[in-house]
Short mmCIF file of C-alpha atoms in Angstrom, two decimals:
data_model
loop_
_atom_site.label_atom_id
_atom_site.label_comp_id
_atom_site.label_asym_id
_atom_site.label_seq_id
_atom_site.Cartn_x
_atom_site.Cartn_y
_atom_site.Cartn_z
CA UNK A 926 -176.82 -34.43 -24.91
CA UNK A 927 -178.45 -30.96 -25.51
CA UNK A 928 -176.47 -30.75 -28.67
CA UNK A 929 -177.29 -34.33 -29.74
CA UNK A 930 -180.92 -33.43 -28.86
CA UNK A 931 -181.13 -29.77 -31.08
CA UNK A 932 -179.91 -31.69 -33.78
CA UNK A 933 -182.07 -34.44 -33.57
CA UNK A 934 -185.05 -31.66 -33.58
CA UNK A 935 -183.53 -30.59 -36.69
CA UNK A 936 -183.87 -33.62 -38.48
CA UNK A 937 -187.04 -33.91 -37.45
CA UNK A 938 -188.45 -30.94 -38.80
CA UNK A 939 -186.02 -31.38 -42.37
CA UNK A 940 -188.01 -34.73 -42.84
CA UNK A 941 -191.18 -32.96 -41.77
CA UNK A 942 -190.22 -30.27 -44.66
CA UNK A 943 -189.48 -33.25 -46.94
CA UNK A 944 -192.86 -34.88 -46.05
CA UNK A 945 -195.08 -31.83 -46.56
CA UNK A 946 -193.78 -31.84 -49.82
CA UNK A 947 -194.15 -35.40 -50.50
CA UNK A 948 -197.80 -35.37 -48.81
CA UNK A 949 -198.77 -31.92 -51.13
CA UNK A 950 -199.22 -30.20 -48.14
CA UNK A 951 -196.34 -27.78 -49.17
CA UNK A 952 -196.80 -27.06 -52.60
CA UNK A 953 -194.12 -25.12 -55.03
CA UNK A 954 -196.43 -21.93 -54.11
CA UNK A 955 -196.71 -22.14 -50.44
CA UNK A 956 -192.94 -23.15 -50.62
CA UNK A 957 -192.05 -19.93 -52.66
CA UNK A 958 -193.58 -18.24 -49.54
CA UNK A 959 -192.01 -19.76 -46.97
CA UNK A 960 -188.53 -19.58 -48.32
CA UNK A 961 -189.45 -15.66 -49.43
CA UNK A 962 -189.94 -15.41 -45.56
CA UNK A 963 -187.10 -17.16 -44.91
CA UNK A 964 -184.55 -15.47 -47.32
CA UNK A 965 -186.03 -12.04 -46.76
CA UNK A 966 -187.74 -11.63 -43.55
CA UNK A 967 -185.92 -13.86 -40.79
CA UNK A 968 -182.73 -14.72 -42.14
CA UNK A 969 -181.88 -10.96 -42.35
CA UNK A 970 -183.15 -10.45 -38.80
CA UNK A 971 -181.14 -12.62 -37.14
CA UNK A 972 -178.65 -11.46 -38.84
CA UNK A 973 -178.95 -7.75 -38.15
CA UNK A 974 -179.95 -8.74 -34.35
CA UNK A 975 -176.75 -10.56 -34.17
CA UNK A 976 -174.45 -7.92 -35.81
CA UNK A 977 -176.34 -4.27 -34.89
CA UNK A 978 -174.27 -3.80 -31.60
CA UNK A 979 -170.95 -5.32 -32.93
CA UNK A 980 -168.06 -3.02 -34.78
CA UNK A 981 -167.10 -4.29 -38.44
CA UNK A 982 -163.42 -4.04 -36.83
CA UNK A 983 -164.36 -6.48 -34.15
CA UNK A 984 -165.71 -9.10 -36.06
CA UNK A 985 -163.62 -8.90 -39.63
CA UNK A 986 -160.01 -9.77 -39.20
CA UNK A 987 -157.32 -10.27 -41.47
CA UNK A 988 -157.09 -14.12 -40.38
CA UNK A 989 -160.67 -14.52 -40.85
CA UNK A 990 -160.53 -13.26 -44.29
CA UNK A 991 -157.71 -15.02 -45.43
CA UNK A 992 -159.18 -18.57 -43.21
CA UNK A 993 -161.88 -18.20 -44.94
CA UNK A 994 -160.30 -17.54 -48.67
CA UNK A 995 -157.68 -20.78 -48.19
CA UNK A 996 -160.51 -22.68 -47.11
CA UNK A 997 -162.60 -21.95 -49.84
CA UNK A 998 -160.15 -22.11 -52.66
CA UNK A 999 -158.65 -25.48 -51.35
CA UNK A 1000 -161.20 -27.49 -50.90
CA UNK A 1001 -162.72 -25.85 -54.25
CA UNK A 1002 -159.47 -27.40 -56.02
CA UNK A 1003 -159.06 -30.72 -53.82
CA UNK A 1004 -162.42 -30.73 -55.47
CA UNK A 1005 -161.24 -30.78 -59.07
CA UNK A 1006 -158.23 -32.97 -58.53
CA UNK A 1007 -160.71 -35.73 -57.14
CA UNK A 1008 -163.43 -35.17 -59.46
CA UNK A 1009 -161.42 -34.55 -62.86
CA UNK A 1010 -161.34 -37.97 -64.46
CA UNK A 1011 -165.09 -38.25 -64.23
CA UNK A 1012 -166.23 -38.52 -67.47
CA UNK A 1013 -169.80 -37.20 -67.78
CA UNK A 1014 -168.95 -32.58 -67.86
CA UNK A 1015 -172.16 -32.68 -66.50
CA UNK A 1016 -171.60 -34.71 -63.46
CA UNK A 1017 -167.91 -33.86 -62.85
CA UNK A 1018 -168.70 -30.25 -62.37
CA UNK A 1019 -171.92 -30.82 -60.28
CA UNK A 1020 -169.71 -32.97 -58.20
CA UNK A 1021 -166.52 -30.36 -58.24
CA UNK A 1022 -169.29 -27.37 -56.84
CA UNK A 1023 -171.15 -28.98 -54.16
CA UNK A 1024 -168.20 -30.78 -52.73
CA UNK A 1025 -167.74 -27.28 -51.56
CA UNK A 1026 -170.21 -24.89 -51.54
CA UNK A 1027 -172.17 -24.56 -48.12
CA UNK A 1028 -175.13 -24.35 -46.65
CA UNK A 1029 -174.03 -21.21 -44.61
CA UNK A 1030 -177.40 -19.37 -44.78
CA UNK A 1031 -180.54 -21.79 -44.60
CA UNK A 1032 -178.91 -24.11 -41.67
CA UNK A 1033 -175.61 -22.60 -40.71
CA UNK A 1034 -176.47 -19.43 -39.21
CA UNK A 1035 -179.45 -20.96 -38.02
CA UNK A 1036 -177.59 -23.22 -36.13
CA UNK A 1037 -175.11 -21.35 -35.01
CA UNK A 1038 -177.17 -19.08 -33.31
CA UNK A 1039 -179.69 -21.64 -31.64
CA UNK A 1040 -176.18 -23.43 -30.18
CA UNK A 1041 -173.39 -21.31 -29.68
CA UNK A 1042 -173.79 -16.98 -27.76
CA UNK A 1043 -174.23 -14.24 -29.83
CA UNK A 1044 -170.19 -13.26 -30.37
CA UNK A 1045 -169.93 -16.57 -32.34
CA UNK A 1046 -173.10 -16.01 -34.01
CA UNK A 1047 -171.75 -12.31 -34.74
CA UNK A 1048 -168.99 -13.71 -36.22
CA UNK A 1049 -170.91 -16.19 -38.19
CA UNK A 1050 -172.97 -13.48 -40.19
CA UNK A 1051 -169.79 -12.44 -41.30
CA UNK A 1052 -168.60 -15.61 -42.60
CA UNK A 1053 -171.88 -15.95 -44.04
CA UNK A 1054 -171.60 -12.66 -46.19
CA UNK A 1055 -167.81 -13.07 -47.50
CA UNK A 1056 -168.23 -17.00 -48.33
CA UNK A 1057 -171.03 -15.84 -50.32
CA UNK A 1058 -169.08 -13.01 -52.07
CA UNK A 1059 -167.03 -15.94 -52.92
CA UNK A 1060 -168.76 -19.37 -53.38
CA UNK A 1061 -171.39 -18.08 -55.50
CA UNK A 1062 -169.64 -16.14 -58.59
CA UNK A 1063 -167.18 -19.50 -58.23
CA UNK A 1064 -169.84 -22.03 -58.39
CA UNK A 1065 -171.82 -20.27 -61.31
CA UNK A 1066 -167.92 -20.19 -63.01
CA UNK A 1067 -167.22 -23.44 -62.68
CA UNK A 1068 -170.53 -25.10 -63.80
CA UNK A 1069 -170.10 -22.58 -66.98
CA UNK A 1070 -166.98 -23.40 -68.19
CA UNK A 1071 -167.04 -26.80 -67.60
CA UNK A 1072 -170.97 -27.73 -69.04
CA UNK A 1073 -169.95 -25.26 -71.91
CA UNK A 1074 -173.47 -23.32 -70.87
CA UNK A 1075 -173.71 -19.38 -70.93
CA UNK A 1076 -174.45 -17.32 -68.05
CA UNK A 1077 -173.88 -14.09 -67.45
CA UNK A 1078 -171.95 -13.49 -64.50
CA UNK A 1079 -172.89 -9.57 -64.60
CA UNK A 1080 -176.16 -10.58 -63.65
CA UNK A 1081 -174.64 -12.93 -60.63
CA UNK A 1082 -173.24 -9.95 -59.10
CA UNK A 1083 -175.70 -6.75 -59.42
CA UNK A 1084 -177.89 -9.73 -57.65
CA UNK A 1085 -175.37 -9.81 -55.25
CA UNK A 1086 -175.56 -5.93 -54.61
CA UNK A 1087 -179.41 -6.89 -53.82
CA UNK A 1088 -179.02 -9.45 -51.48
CA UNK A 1089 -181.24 -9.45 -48.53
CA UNK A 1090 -178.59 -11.64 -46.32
CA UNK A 1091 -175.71 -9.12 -47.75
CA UNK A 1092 -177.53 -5.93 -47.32
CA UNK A 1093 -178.61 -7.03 -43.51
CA UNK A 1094 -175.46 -8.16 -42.63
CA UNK A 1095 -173.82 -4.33 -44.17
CA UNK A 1096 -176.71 -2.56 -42.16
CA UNK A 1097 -176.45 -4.24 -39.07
CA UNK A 1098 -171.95 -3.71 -39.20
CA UNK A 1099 -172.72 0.05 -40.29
CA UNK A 1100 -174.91 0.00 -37.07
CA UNK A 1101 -173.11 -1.22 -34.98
CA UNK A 1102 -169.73 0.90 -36.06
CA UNK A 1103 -171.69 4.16 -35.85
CA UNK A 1104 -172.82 3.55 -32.49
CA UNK A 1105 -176.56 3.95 -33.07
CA UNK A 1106 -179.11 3.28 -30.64
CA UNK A 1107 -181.65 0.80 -31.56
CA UNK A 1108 -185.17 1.13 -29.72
CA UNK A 1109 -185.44 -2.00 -27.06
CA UNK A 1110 -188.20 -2.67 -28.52
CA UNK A 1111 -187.58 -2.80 -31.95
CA UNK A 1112 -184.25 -4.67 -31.42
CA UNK A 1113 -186.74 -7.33 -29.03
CA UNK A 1114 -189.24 -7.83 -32.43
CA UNK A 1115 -186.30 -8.25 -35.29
CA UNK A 1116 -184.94 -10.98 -32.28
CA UNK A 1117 -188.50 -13.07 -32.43
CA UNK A 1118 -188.44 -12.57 -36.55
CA UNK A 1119 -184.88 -13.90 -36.43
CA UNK A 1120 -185.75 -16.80 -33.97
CA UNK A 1121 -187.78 -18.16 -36.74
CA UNK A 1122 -184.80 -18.72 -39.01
CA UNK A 1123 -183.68 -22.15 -38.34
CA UNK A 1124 -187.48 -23.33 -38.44
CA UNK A 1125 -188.42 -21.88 -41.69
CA UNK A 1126 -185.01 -22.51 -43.48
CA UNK A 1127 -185.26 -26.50 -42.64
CA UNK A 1128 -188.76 -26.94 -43.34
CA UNK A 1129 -188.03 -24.68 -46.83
CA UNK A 1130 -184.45 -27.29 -47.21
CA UNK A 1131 -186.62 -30.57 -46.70
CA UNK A 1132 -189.64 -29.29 -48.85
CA UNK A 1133 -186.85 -28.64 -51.62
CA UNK A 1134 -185.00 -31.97 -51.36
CA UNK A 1135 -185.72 -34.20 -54.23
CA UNK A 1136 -185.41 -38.23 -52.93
CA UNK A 1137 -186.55 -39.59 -56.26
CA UNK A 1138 -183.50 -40.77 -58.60
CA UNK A 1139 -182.94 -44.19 -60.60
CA UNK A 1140 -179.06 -44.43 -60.09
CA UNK A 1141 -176.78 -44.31 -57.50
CA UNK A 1142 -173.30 -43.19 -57.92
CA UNK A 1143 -172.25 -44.26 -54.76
CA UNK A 1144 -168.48 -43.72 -55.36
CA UNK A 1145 -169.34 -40.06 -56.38
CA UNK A 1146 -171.43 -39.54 -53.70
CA UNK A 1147 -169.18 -40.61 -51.15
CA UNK A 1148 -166.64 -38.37 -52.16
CA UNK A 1149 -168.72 -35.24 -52.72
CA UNK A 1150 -169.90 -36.13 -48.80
CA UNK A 1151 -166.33 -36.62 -47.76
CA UNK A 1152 -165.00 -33.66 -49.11
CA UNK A 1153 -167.84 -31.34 -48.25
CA UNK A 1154 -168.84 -32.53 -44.65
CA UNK A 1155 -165.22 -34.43 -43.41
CA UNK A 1156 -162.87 -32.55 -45.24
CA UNK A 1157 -163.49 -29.17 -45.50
CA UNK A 1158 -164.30 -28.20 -42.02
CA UNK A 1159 -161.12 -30.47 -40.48
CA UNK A 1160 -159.15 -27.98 -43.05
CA UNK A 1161 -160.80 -25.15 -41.69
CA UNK A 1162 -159.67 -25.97 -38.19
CA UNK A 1163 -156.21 -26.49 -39.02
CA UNK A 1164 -155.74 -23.22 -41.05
CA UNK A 1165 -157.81 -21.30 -38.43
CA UNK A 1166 -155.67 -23.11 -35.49
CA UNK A 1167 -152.50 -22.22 -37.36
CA UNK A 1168 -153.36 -18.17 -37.60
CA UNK A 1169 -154.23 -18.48 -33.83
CA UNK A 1170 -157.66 -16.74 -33.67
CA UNK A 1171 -160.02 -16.53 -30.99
CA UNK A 1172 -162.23 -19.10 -29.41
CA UNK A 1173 -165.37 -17.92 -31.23
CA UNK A 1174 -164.00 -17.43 -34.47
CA UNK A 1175 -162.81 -20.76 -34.12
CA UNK A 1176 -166.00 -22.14 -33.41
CA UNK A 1177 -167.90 -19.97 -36.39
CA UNK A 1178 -165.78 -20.75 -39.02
CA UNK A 1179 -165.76 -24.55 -38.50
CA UNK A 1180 -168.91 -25.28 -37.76
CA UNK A 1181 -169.83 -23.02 -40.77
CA UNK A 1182 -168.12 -24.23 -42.99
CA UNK A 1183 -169.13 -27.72 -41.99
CA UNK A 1184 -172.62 -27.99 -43.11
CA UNK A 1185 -173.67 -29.21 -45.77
CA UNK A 1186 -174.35 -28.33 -49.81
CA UNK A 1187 -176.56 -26.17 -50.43
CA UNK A 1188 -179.95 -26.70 -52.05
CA UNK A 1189 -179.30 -23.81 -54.78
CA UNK A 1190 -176.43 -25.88 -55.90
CA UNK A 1191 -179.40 -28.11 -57.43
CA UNK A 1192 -180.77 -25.15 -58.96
CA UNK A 1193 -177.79 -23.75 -60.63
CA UNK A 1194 -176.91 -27.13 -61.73
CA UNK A 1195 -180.25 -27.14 -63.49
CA UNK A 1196 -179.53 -24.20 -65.36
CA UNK A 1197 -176.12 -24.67 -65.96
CA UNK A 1198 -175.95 -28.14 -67.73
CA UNK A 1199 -175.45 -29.90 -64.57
CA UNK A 1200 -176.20 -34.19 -63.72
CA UNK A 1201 -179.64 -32.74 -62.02
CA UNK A 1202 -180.51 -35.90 -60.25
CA UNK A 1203 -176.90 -36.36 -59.33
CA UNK A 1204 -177.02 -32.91 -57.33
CA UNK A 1205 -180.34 -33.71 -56.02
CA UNK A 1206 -179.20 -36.72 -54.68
CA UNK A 1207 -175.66 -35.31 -53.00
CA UNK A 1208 -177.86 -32.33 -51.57
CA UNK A 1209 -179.95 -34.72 -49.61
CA UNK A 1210 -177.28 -37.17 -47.98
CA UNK A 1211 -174.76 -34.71 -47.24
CA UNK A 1212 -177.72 -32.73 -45.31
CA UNK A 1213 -178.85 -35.61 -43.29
CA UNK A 1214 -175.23 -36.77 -43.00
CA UNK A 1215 -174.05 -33.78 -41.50
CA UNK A 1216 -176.53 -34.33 -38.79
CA UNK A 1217 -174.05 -37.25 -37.57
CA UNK A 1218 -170.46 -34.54 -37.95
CA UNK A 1219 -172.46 -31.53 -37.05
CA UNK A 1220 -172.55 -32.62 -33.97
CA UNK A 1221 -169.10 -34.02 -34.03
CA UNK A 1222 -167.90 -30.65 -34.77
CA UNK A 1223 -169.97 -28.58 -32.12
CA UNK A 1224 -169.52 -31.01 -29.19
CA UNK A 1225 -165.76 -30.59 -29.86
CA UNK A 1226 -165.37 -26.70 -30.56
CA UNK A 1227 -168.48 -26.16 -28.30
#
């Protein structure tokens, strides 16, 4: 029931996000803030307060690299097989992308760390940072290609060598590998800036969700949901059963890999050529959807 009951909290404060916005409350400015203090101020906490006494070799196995990578890459091309007939580019790719790209930094990590101790969560900052390595390059490929829009992928990746979840999360491994002290209390205040993750992230998630659109796809939708929230974790548990890691691997890369798309799908689809509205609409019911498996998947690996 405790899990049932953090989740329900974090529905609560997603619609409360979603409201703001709604109400004018949160504005696009005061949202820019809160998601800069999100994306660059707590999110990288927790993640270097989760990683600074851990060694890279203790957290970043062979299995979970190559979990991780089958995980990715076949749920990425279940995606196309389902999606391929579609006949709108600009829907068929929107639905190919966020029927696998997660929400591993605003809710996962988050999450993680409010449920499960901090070797899981340790372990979960590193999914976070090699899933990103991966999903994001793929997803601005994809969308590319298939819309027929130009983007320059060189630009993706120098913005990946400034990443404040990247950086944090190669800071906090190089810490912990060296062996260097860090001050009680300054490890104590990066812990209170990193508690404010999950808060910030899902009031930043619901003040970003658009509810408005005049069609439903319900077919589409359904499958993006199935694939991103059912399928892909369930896969992730078999591969990660079959290479026989550890309980708390286990538990991070599931449960990661489990939530749901993630909001900057909407915004690279909007760049990119994508069905806007279409990704809009997926980001929002695979969220509160994954409420429902969420909890599923932590009351089970939990």
């Amino acid at each position: 029931m405790e899990v049932l009951g953090r989740l329900l909290a974090l529905l609560v404060v997603l619609l409360l996000g979603a409201g703001l916005r709604m109400s004018g409350v949160l504005d696009e400015r005061r949202t820019d803030r809160l998601n800069a203090a999100a994306y660059y101020v707590a999110l990288p906490a927790l993640i270097f307060v989760s990683t600074y006494d851990q060694a890279i070799g203790s957290l970043l196995s062979v299995e979970l690299a190559v979990g991780v990578t089958v995980v990715l890459f076949s749920t990425a091309g279940l995606a196309w097989l389902v999606h391929r007939h579609r006949s709108s580019p600009a829907r068929r790719s929107v639905a190919i992308v966020q029927s696998y790209h997660s929400n591993l930094g605003y809710l996962g990590l988050p999450l993680v760390a409010a449920t499960f101790g901090g070797d899981v969560t340790a372990i979960a900052s590193v999914v976070l940072g090699f899933v990103t390595l991966m999903q994001l390059p793929l997803t601005v490929v994809l969308l590319s290609t298939i819309n027929g829009a130009s983007a320059n992928i060189g630009v993706e990746l120098r913005g990946l060598a400034t990443n404040p979840v990247l950086l944090s999360l190669l800071i906090g491994l190089g810490v912990g590998s060296l062996g260097v002290t860090v001050p009680s209390g300054a490890a104590t205040g990066v812990d209170v800036l990193g508690a404010l993750a999950l808060p910030l992230a899902l009031l930043c998630v619901g003040a970003s969700l658009q509810l408005e659109t005049p069609t439903i796809d319900f077919e589409a939708t359904g499958t993006v949901v199935a694939l991103k929230i059912c399928c892909m974790p369930v896969l992730a548990w078999a591969v990660f059963s079959a290479l026989a890691v550890d309980a708390a691997t286990l538990t991070a890369t599931v449960v990661m890999l489990g939530t749901p798309t993630a909001v900057s799908t909407f915004v690279f689809a909007s760049s990119l050529g994508g069905d806007e509205e279409f990704a809009s609409l997926n980001v929002f019911v695979t969220t509160l959807a994954s409420v429902a498996t969420l909890f599923v998947l932590i009351t089970l690996v939990g």
